[in-house]
Amino acid sequence: MNDSLIALGHAGLMVRLWDDDIVTTANLGRQRFAECETGLYKSVALINRANRWSGTNWKAETVRFQKDVTGRPPEHYEACIYLSCVDTVQARFAIAEILTLMCDRSSYFNTPKYWMDYGNSQYSGQVILSTIGNIRQPNSKKYDVVAKLPFVTEEFGDLLRQSEETDDTPSCSLAEALERQDLYINSSLAQMGSSLLWSLFRNGLTAYKGFFLNLKDFRSQPIPVA
């Protein structure tokens, strides 16, 4: 996507990846890490790979995306678009709280604007696009524009709490990991979510704010902007 945007005259993307997790043998097949990356931070392994491949200068953070000791998000958390894929409901609510705080205090060019959250179970998942606060929209006679898309924690908060799983024990093997998440659910969500993000850059608008996906029976259901 970065290379394609540059080819179209866009400045390209600056990416910062937050993850304090370590690559284990359980990650080698399903998450496409190499054996030589075992023991590295996932964020470092992925960012180094991307930088070597395309000559970018993207950044890896080996800590969690969380508030500092004062209860505020540090300054260098600020960006225009946030993508999250976390394991627990509590983590989603924590991210929502941080983004709300950042929106309230920000007055710079990189004011937080969008949050795209990815979530999945063994065979199904969803991607939900939200705005961080209200985003002023152009006047349009052709489209009914929407200034605010609710957070996933606002629109589906009750469902998230009901579906919360308390077992967050790491998988010890690839076979055990596949019992929790099937082989292609992560990559399928990533590709479809990237397509939604691409349409925002390429077309400057979207009629959909996400989708639900079920790989077991190959069904996808778009979520229209209402």
PDB file of C-alpha atoms in Angstrom:
ATOM      1  CA  MET A   1       0.000   0.000   0.000  1.00  0.00           C
ATOM      2  CA  ASN A   2       2.821   2.399   0.876  1.00  0.00           C
ATOM      3  CA  ASP A   3       4.608   1.854  -2.437  1.00  0.00           C
ATOM      4  CA  SER A   4       1.351   2.150  -4.381  1.00  0.00           C
ATOM      5  CA  LEU A   5       0.458   5.432  -2.682  1.00  0.00           C
ATOM      6  CA  ILE A   6       3.897   6.866  -3.474  1.00  0.00           C
ATOM      7  CA  ALA A   7       3.517   5.813  -7.108  1.00  0.00           C
ATOM      8  CA  LEU A   8       0.242   7.761  -7.193  1.00  0.00           C
ATOM      9  CA  GLY A   9       1.869  10.927  -5.851  1.00  0.00           C
ATOM     10  CA  HIS A  10       1.051  10.448  -2.159  1.00  0.00           C
ATOM     11  CA  ALA A  11       3.764  11.093   0.426  1.00  0.00           C
ATOM     12  CA  GLY A  12       3.499   7.527   1.717  1.00  0.00           C
ATOM     13  CA  LEU A  13       2.972   6.165   5.194  1.00  0.00           C
ATOM     14  CA  MET A  14       4.873   6.477   8.468  1.00  0.00           C
ATOM     15  CA  VAL A  15       4.143   3.444  10.654  1.00  0.00           C
ATOM     16  CA  ARG A  16       4.834   2.827  14.335  1.00  0.00           C
ATOM     17  CA  LEU A  17       4.103  -0.688  15.619  1.00  0.00           C
ATOM     18  CA  TRP A  18       3.441  -1.358  19.312  1.00  0.00           C
ATOM     19  CA  ASP A  19       3.805  -4.904  20.648  1.00  0.00           C
ATOM     20  CA  ASP A  20       5.581  -6.239  23.725  1.00  0.00           C
ATOM     21  CA  ASP A  21       5.077  -9.885  22.724  1.00  0.00           C
ATOM     22  CA  ILE A  22       7.907 -12.263  21.792  1.00  0.00           C
ATOM     23  CA  VAL A  23       7.985 -14.628  18.784  1.00  0.00           C
ATOM     24  CA  THR A  24       7.591 -18.255  19.898  1.00  0.00           C
ATOM     25  CA  THR A  25       7.473 -21.534  17.982  1.00  0.00           C
ATOM     26  CA  ALA A  26       3.654 -21.367  18.134  1.00  0.00           C
ATOM     27  CA  ASN A  27       3.803 -18.283  15.889  1.00  0.00           C
ATOM     28  CA  LEU A  28       5.976 -19.740  13.120  1.00  0.00           C
ATOM     29  CA  GLY A  29       3.268 -21.158  10.868  1.00  0.00           C
ATOM     30  CA  ARG A  30       0.068 -19.252  11.545  1.00  0.00           C
ATOM     31  CA  GLN A  31       1.633 -15.795  11.900  1.00  0.00           C
ATOM     32  CA  ARG A  32       4.340 -16.270   9.245  1.00  0.00           C
ATOM     33  CA  PHE A  33       7.335 -15.603  11.444  1.00  0.00           C
ATOM     34  CA  ALA A  34      10.598 -17.312  10.470  1.00  0.00           C
ATOM     35  CA  GLU A  35      12.428 -19.724  12.761  1.00  0.00           C
ATOM     36  CA  CYS A  36      15.378 -17.317  12.907  1.00  0.00           C
ATOM     37  CA  GLU A  37      13.043 -14.684  14.396  1.00  0.00           C
ATOM     38  CA  THR A  38      12.159 -16.842  17.422  1.00  0.00           C
ATOM     39  CA  GLY A  39      12.921 -14.921  20.609  1.00  0.00           C
ATOM     40  CA  LEU A  40      12.706 -11.486  18.980  1.00  0.00           C
ATOM     41  CA  TYR A  41      10.005  -8.963  19.761  1.00  0.00           C
ATOM     42  CA  LYS A  42       7.254  -9.314  17.171  1.00  0.00           C
ATOM     43  CA  SER A  43       7.251  -5.571  16.537  1.00  0.00           C
ATOM     44  CA  VAL A  44      11.007  -5.527  15.877  1.00  0.00           C
ATOM     45  CA  ALA A  45      10.910  -8.559  13.596  1.00  0.00           C
ATOM     46  CA  LEU A  46       8.055  -7.185  11.483  1.00  0.00           C
ATOM     47  CA  ILE A  47       9.288  -3.607  11.242  1.00  0.00           C
ATOM     48  CA  ASN A  48      12.860  -4.643  10.407  1.00  0.00           C
ATOM     49  CA  ARG A  49      11.520  -6.913   7.682  1.00  0.00           C
ATOM     50  CA  ALA A  50       9.408  -4.112   6.196  1.00  0.00           C
ATOM     51  CA  ASN A  51      12.242  -1.577   6.362  1.00  0.00           C
ATOM     52  CA  ARG A  52      14.724  -3.903   4.669  1.00  0.00           C
ATOM     53  CA  TRP A  53      12.255  -4.766   1.935  1.00  0.00           C
ATOM     54  CA  SER A  54      11.067  -1.281   0.994  1.00  0.00           C
ATOM     55  CA  GLY A  55      13.647   1.140   2.422  1.00  0.00           C
ATOM     56  CA  THR A  56      11.201   2.721   4.850  1.00  0.00           C
ATOM     57  CA  ASN A  57      12.107   4.103   8.265  1.00  0.00           C
ATOM     58  CA  TRP A  58       9.186   2.742  10.244  1.00  0.00           C
ATOM     59  CA  LYS A  59       9.486   2.339  14.018  1.00  0.00           C
ATOM     60  CA  ALA A  60       9.007  -0.567  16.425  1.00  0.00           C
ATOM     61  CA  GLU A  61       8.013  -0.159  20.078  1.00  0.00           C
ATOM     62  CA  THR A  62       8.640  -3.109  22.409  1.00  0.00           C
ATOM     63  CA  VAL A  63       6.121  -1.992  25.038  1.00  0.00           C
ATOM     64  CA  ARG A  64       2.353  -2.052  25.235  1.00  0.00           C
ATOM     65  CA  PHE A  65       0.180   0.753  23.904  1.00  0.00           C
ATOM     66  CA  GLN A  66      -0.898   2.101  27.268  1.00  0.00           C
ATOM     67  CA  LYS A  67      -1.064   5.192  29.451  1.00  0.00           C
ATOM     68  CA  ASP A  68       2.038   6.352  31.305  1.00  0.00           C
ATOM     69  CA  VAL A  69       2.452   6.541  35.089  1.00  0.00           C
ATOM     70  CA  THR A  70       0.583   9.859  35.169  1.00  0.00           C
ATOM     71  CA  GLY A  71      -2.456   8.315  33.482  1.00  0.00           C
ATOM     72  CA  ARG A  72      -1.882  10.154  30.197  1.00  0.00           C
ATOM     73  CA  PRO A  73      -0.740   8.867  26.804  1.00  0.00           C
ATOM     74  CA  PRO A  74       2.832   9.994  25.948  1.00  0.00           C
ATOM     75  CA  GLU A  75       3.242  12.566  23.171  1.00  0.00           C
ATOM     76  CA  HIS A  76       4.769  10.170  20.632  1.00  0.00           C
ATOM     77  CA  TYR A  77       1.593   8.072  20.606  1.00  0.00           C
ATOM     78  CA  GLU A  78      -0.049  10.633  18.337  1.00  0.00           C
ATOM     79  CA  ALA A  79      -0.939   9.624  14.780  1.00  0.00           C
ATOM     80  CA  CYS A  80      -3.781  10.165  12.330  1.00  0.00           C
ATOM     81  CA  ILE A  81      -4.890   6.538  11.939  1.00  0.00           C
ATOM     82  CA  TYR A  82      -4.744   3.708  14.474  1.00  0.00           C
ATOM     83  CA  LEU A  83      -5.089  -0.003  13.710  1.00  0.00           C
ATOM     84  CA  SER A  84      -5.516  -2.445  16.587  1.00  0.00           C
ATOM     85  CA  CYS A  85      -5.647  -6.212  16.859  1.00  0.00           C
ATOM     86  CA  VAL A  86      -5.686  -7.273  20.506  1.00  0.00           C
ATOM     87  CA  ASP A  87      -6.547 -10.426  22.414  1.00  0.00           C
ATOM     88  CA  THR A  88      -8.857  -9.136  25.140  1.00  0.00           C
ATOM     89  CA  VAL A  89     -11.930  -6.963  25.561  1.00  0.00           C
ATOM     90  CA  GLN A  90     -10.172  -5.009  28.321  1.00  0.00           C
ATOM     91  CA  ALA A  91      -7.435  -4.026  25.860  1.00  0.00           C
ATOM     92  CA  ARG A  92     -10.010  -2.596  23.427  1.00  0.00           C
ATOM     93  CA  PHE A  93     -11.597  -0.485  26.138  1.00  0.00           C
ATOM     94  CA  ALA A  94      -8.144   0.700  27.230  1.00  0.00           C
ATOM     95  CA  ILE A  95      -7.316   1.756  23.653  1.00  0.00           C
ATOM     96  CA  ALA A  96     -10.661   3.570  23.385  1.00  0.00           C
ATOM     97  CA  GLU A  97      -9.869   5.476  26.576  1.00  0.00           C
ATOM     98  CA  ILE A  98      -6.404   6.478  25.325  1.00  0.00           C
ATOM     99  CA  LEU A  99      -7.710   7.659  21.954  1.00  0.00           C
ATOM    100  CA  THR A 100     -10.420   9.716  23.653  1.00  0.00           C
ATOM    101  CA  LEU A 101      -7.807  11.403  25.842  1.00  0.00           C
ATOM    102  CA  MET A 102      -5.601  12.109  22.818  1.00  0.00           C
ATOM    103  CA  CYS A 103      -8.483  13.623  20.870  1.00  0.00           C
ATOM    104  CA  ASP A 104      -9.312  15.948  23.761  1.00  0.00           C
ATOM    105  CA  ARG A 105      -5.776  17.312  24.073  1.00  0.00           C
ATOM    106  CA  SER A 106      -4.532  17.368  20.477  1.00  0.00           C
ATOM    107  CA  SER A 107      -4.295  20.526  18.380  1.00  0.00           C
ATOM    108  CA  TYR A 108      -1.586  19.577  15.893  1.00  0.00           C
ATOM    109  CA  PHE A 109      -1.592  18.446  12.267  1.00  0.00           C
ATOM    110  CA  ASN A 110      -1.529  14.784  13.300  1.00  0.00           C
ATOM    111  CA  THR A 111      -4.728  14.969  15.308  1.00  0.00           C
ATOM    112  CA  PRO A 112      -6.099  11.417  15.755  1.00  0.00           C
ATOM    113  CA  LYS A 113      -8.854  10.835  13.221  1.00  0.00           C
ATOM    114  CA  TYR A 114      -9.602   7.137  12.653  1.00  0.00           C
ATOM    115  CA  TRP A 115      -9.447   3.869  14.589  1.00  0.00           C
ATOM    116  CA  MET A 116      -9.738   0.547  12.777  1.00  0.00           C
ATOM    117  CA  ASP A 117     -10.120  -2.426  15.128  1.00  0.00           C
ATOM    118  CA  TYR A 118      -9.598  -6.055  14.089  1.00  0.00           C
ATOM    119  CA  GLY A 119     -10.977  -8.916  16.149  1.00  0.00           C
ATOM    120  CA  ASN A 120     -11.490 -12.618  15.583  1.00  0.00           C
ATOM    121  CA  SER A 121     -12.368 -15.960  17.085  1.00  0.00           C
ATOM    122  CA  GLN A 122     -11.373 -19.336  15.630  1.00  0.00           C
ATOM    123  CA  TYR A 123     -13.227 -19.083  12.312  1.00  0.00           C
ATOM    124  CA  SER A 124     -14.838 -15.639  12.286  1.00  0.00           C
ATOM    125  CA  GLY A 125     -13.972 -12.025  12.877  1.00  0.00           C
ATOM    126  CA  GLN A 126     -14.741  -8.413  12.134  1.00  0.00           C
ATOM    127  CA  VAL A 127     -13.129  -5.110  11.255  1.00  0.00           C
ATOM    128  CA  ILE A 128     -14.752  -1.923  12.558  1.00  0.00           C
ATOM    129  CA  LEU A 129     -13.806   1.587  11.418  1.00  0.00           C
ATOM    130  CA  SER A 130     -14.454   4.447  13.860  1.00  0.00           C
ATOM    131  CA  THR A 131     -13.786   8.156  13.920  1.00  0.00           C
ATOM    132  CA  ILE A 132     -11.948   9.650  16.891  1.00  0.00           C
ATOM    133  CA  GLY A 133     -14.350  12.454  17.663  1.00  0.00           C
ATOM    134  CA  ASN A 134     -16.254  14.309  14.958  1.00  0.00           C
ATOM    135  CA  ILE A 135     -14.590  14.831  11.587  1.00  0.00           C
ATOM    136  CA  ARG A 136     -15.839  17.724   9.535  1.00  0.00           C
ATOM    137  CA  GLN A 137     -17.259  16.516   6.226  1.00  0.00           C
ATOM    138  CA  PRO A 138     -17.622  18.402   2.936  1.00  0.00           C
ATOM    139  CA  ASN A 139     -21.047  19.460   1.775  1.00  0.00           C
ATOM    140  CA  SER A 140     -22.460  16.952  -0.680  1.00  0.00           C
ATOM    141  CA  LYS A 141     -25.664  16.672  -2.671  1.00  0.00           C
ATOM    142  CA  LYS A 142     -24.762  13.149  -3.790  1.00  0.00           C
ATOM    143  CA  TYR A 143     -23.967  11.544  -0.426  1.00  0.00           C
ATOM    144  CA  ASP A 144     -25.381  11.698   3.085  1.00  0.00           C
ATOM    145  CA  VAL A 145     -22.128  12.432   4.897  1.00  0.00           C
ATOM    146  CA  VAL A 146     -21.492  11.285   8.468  1.00  0.00           C
ATOM    147  CA  ALA A 147     -19.196  13.186  10.843  1.00  0.00           C
ATOM    148  CA  LYS A 148     -18.900  10.505  13.531  1.00  0.00           C
ATOM    149  CA  LEU A 149     -18.588   6.726  13.475  1.00  0.00           C
ATOM    150  CA  PRO A 150     -18.888   5.188  16.965  1.00  0.00           C
ATOM    151  CA  PHE A 151     -16.069   3.239  18.596  1.00  0.00           C
ATOM    152  CA  VAL A 152     -16.372  -0.544  18.524  1.00  0.00           C
ATOM    153  CA  THR A 153     -16.562  -0.336  22.328  1.00  0.00           C
ATOM    154  CA  GLU A 154     -19.580   1.973  22.055  1.00  0.00           C
ATOM    155  CA  GLU A 155     -21.512   0.235  19.311  1.00  0.00           C
ATOM    156  CA  PHE A 156     -20.760  -3.352  20.324  1.00  0.00           C
ATOM    157  CA  GLY A 157     -19.760  -2.897  23.964  1.00  0.00           C
ATOM    158  CA  ASP A 158     -22.389  -5.268  25.392  1.00  0.00           C
ATOM    159  CA  LEU A 159     -21.549  -7.985  22.852  1.00  0.00           C
ATOM    160  CA  LEU A 160     -17.846  -7.603  23.586  1.00  0.00           C
ATOM    161  CA  ARG A 161     -18.423  -8.077  27.303  1.00  0.00           C
ATOM    162  CA  GLN A 162     -20.662 -11.108  26.730  1.00  0.00           C
ATOM    163  CA  SER A 163     -18.135 -12.777  24.426  1.00  0.00           C
ATOM    164  CA  GLU A 164     -15.121 -12.032  26.597  1.00  0.00           C
ATOM    165  CA  GLU A 165     -12.814 -15.001  27.117  1.00  0.00           C
ATOM    166  CA  THR A 166     -10.887 -15.227  30.361  1.00  0.00           C
ATOM    167  CA  ASP A 167      -8.295 -17.769  29.181  1.00  0.00           C
ATOM    168  CA  ASP A 168      -5.392 -15.762  27.807  1.00  0.00           C
ATOM    169  CA  THR A 169      -2.726 -18.429  28.351  1.00  0.00           C
ATOM    170  CA  PRO A 170      -0.226 -18.385  25.469  1.00  0.00           C
ATOM    171  CA  SER A 171      -0.287 -21.341  23.083  1.00  0.00           C
ATOM    172  CA  CYS A 172       2.708 -23.654  23.444  1.00  0.00           C
ATOM    173  CA  SER A 173       2.645 -25.055  19.915  1.00  0.00           C
ATOM    174  CA  LEU A 174       1.316 -24.320  16.445  1.00  0.00           C
ATOM    175  CA  ALA A 175      -1.174 -27.185  16.774  1.00  0.00           C
ATOM    176  CA  GLU A 176      -2.556 -25.683  20.001  1.00  0.00           C
ATOM    177  CA  ALA A 177      -2.700 -22.204  18.430  1.00  0.00           C
ATOM    178  CA  LEU A 178      -4.749 -23.572  15.512  1.00  0.00           C
ATOM    179  CA  GLU A 179      -7.354 -24.837  17.973  1.00  0.00           C
ATOM    180  CA  ARG A 180      -7.961 -21.201  18.940  1.00  0.00           C
ATOM    181  CA  GLN A 181      -7.524 -19.424  15.610  1.00  0.00           C
ATOM    182  CA  ASP A 182      -7.710 -21.182  12.262  1.00  0.00           C
ATOM    183  CA  LEU A 183      -4.829 -20.853   9.809  1.00  0.00           C
ATOM    184  CA  TYR A 184      -6.204 -18.138   7.504  1.00  0.00           C
ATOM    185  CA  ILE A 185      -8.575 -16.074   9.649  1.00  0.00           C
ATOM    186  CA  ASN A 186      -5.932 -13.476  10.594  1.00  0.00           C
ATOM    187  CA  SER A 187      -4.596 -13.017   7.071  1.00  0.00           C
ATOM    188  CA  SER A 188      -8.101 -12.852   5.567  1.00  0.00           C
ATOM    189  CA  LEU A 189      -9.146 -10.108   7.970  1.00  0.00           C
ATOM    190  CA  ALA A 190      -5.883  -8.268   7.339  1.00  0.00           C
ATOM    191  CA  GLN A 191      -6.379  -8.285   3.570  1.00  0.00           C
ATOM    192  CA  MET A 192     -10.015  -7.176   3.698  1.00  0.00           C
ATOM    193  CA  GLY A 193      -9.314  -4.516   6.319  1.00  0.00           C
ATOM    194  CA  SER A 194      -6.425  -3.237   4.222  1.00  0.00           C
ATOM    195  CA  SER A 195      -8.786  -2.971   1.280  1.00  0.00           C
ATOM    196  CA  LEU A 196     -11.077  -0.746   3.345  1.00  0.00           C
ATOM    197  CA  LEU A 197      -8.132   1.441   4.367  1.00  0.00           C
ATOM    198  CA  TRP A 198      -6.924   1.587   0.757  1.00  0.00           C
ATOM    199  CA  SER A 199     -10.333   2.822  -0.416  1.00  0.00           C
ATOM    200  CA  LEU A 200     -10.124   5.685   2.093  1.00  0.00           C
ATOM    201  CA  PHE A 201      -6.782   6.783   0.665  1.00  0.00           C
ATOM    202  CA  ARG A 202      -7.598   6.105  -2.981  1.00  0.00           C
ATOM    203  CA  ASN A 203     -11.163   7.373  -3.153  1.00  0.00           C
ATOM    204  CA  GLY A 204     -11.400   9.696  -0.153  1.00  0.00           C
ATOM    205  CA  LEU A 205     -14.667   8.112   0.985  1.00  0.00           C
ATOM    206  CA  THR A 206     -16.276   4.843   1.958  1.00  0.00           C
ATOM    207  CA  ALA A 207     -19.855   3.602   2.012  1.00  0.00           C
ATOM    208  CA  TYR A 208     -18.933   0.942   4.586  1.00  0.00           C
ATOM    209  CA  LYS A 209     -17.443   1.188   8.052  1.00  0.00           C
ATOM    210  CA  GLY A 210     -16.362  -2.428   8.300  1.00  0.00           C
ATOM    211  CA  PHE A 211     -17.522  -6.004   7.875  1.00  0.00           C
ATOM    212  CA  PHE A 212     -18.124  -9.341   9.550  1.00  0.00           C
ATOM    213  CA  LEU A 213     -16.370 -12.412   8.146  1.00  0.00           C
ATOM    214  CA  ASN A 214     -17.015 -16.119   8.657  1.00  0.00           C
ATOM    215  CA  LEU A 215     -14.434 -18.320   6.962  1.00  0.00           C
ATOM    216  CA  LYS A 216     -16.089 -21.560   7.996  1.00  0.00           C
ATOM    217  CA  ASP A 217     -18.883 -21.030   5.465  1.00  0.00           C
ATOM    218  CA  PHE A 218     -17.111 -18.288   3.436  1.00  0.00           C
ATOM    219  CA  ARG A 219     -19.557 -15.516   4.252  1.00  0.00           C
ATOM    220  CA  SER A 220     -18.826 -11.820   4.599  1.00  0.00           C
ATOM    221  CA  GLN A 221     -21.282  -9.108   5.609  1.00  0.00           C
ATOM    222  CA  PRO A 222     -20.446  -5.440   5.056  1.00  0.00           C
ATOM    223  CA  ILE A 223     -21.485  -2.832   7.619  1.00  0.00           C
ATOM    224  CA  PRO A 224     -22.801   0.299   5.857  1.00  0.00           C
ATOM    225  CA  VAL A 225     -22.169   3.801   7.092  1.00  0.00           C
ATOM    226  CA  ALA A 226     -25.519   4.882   8.498  1.00  0.00           C
TER     227      ALA A 226
END
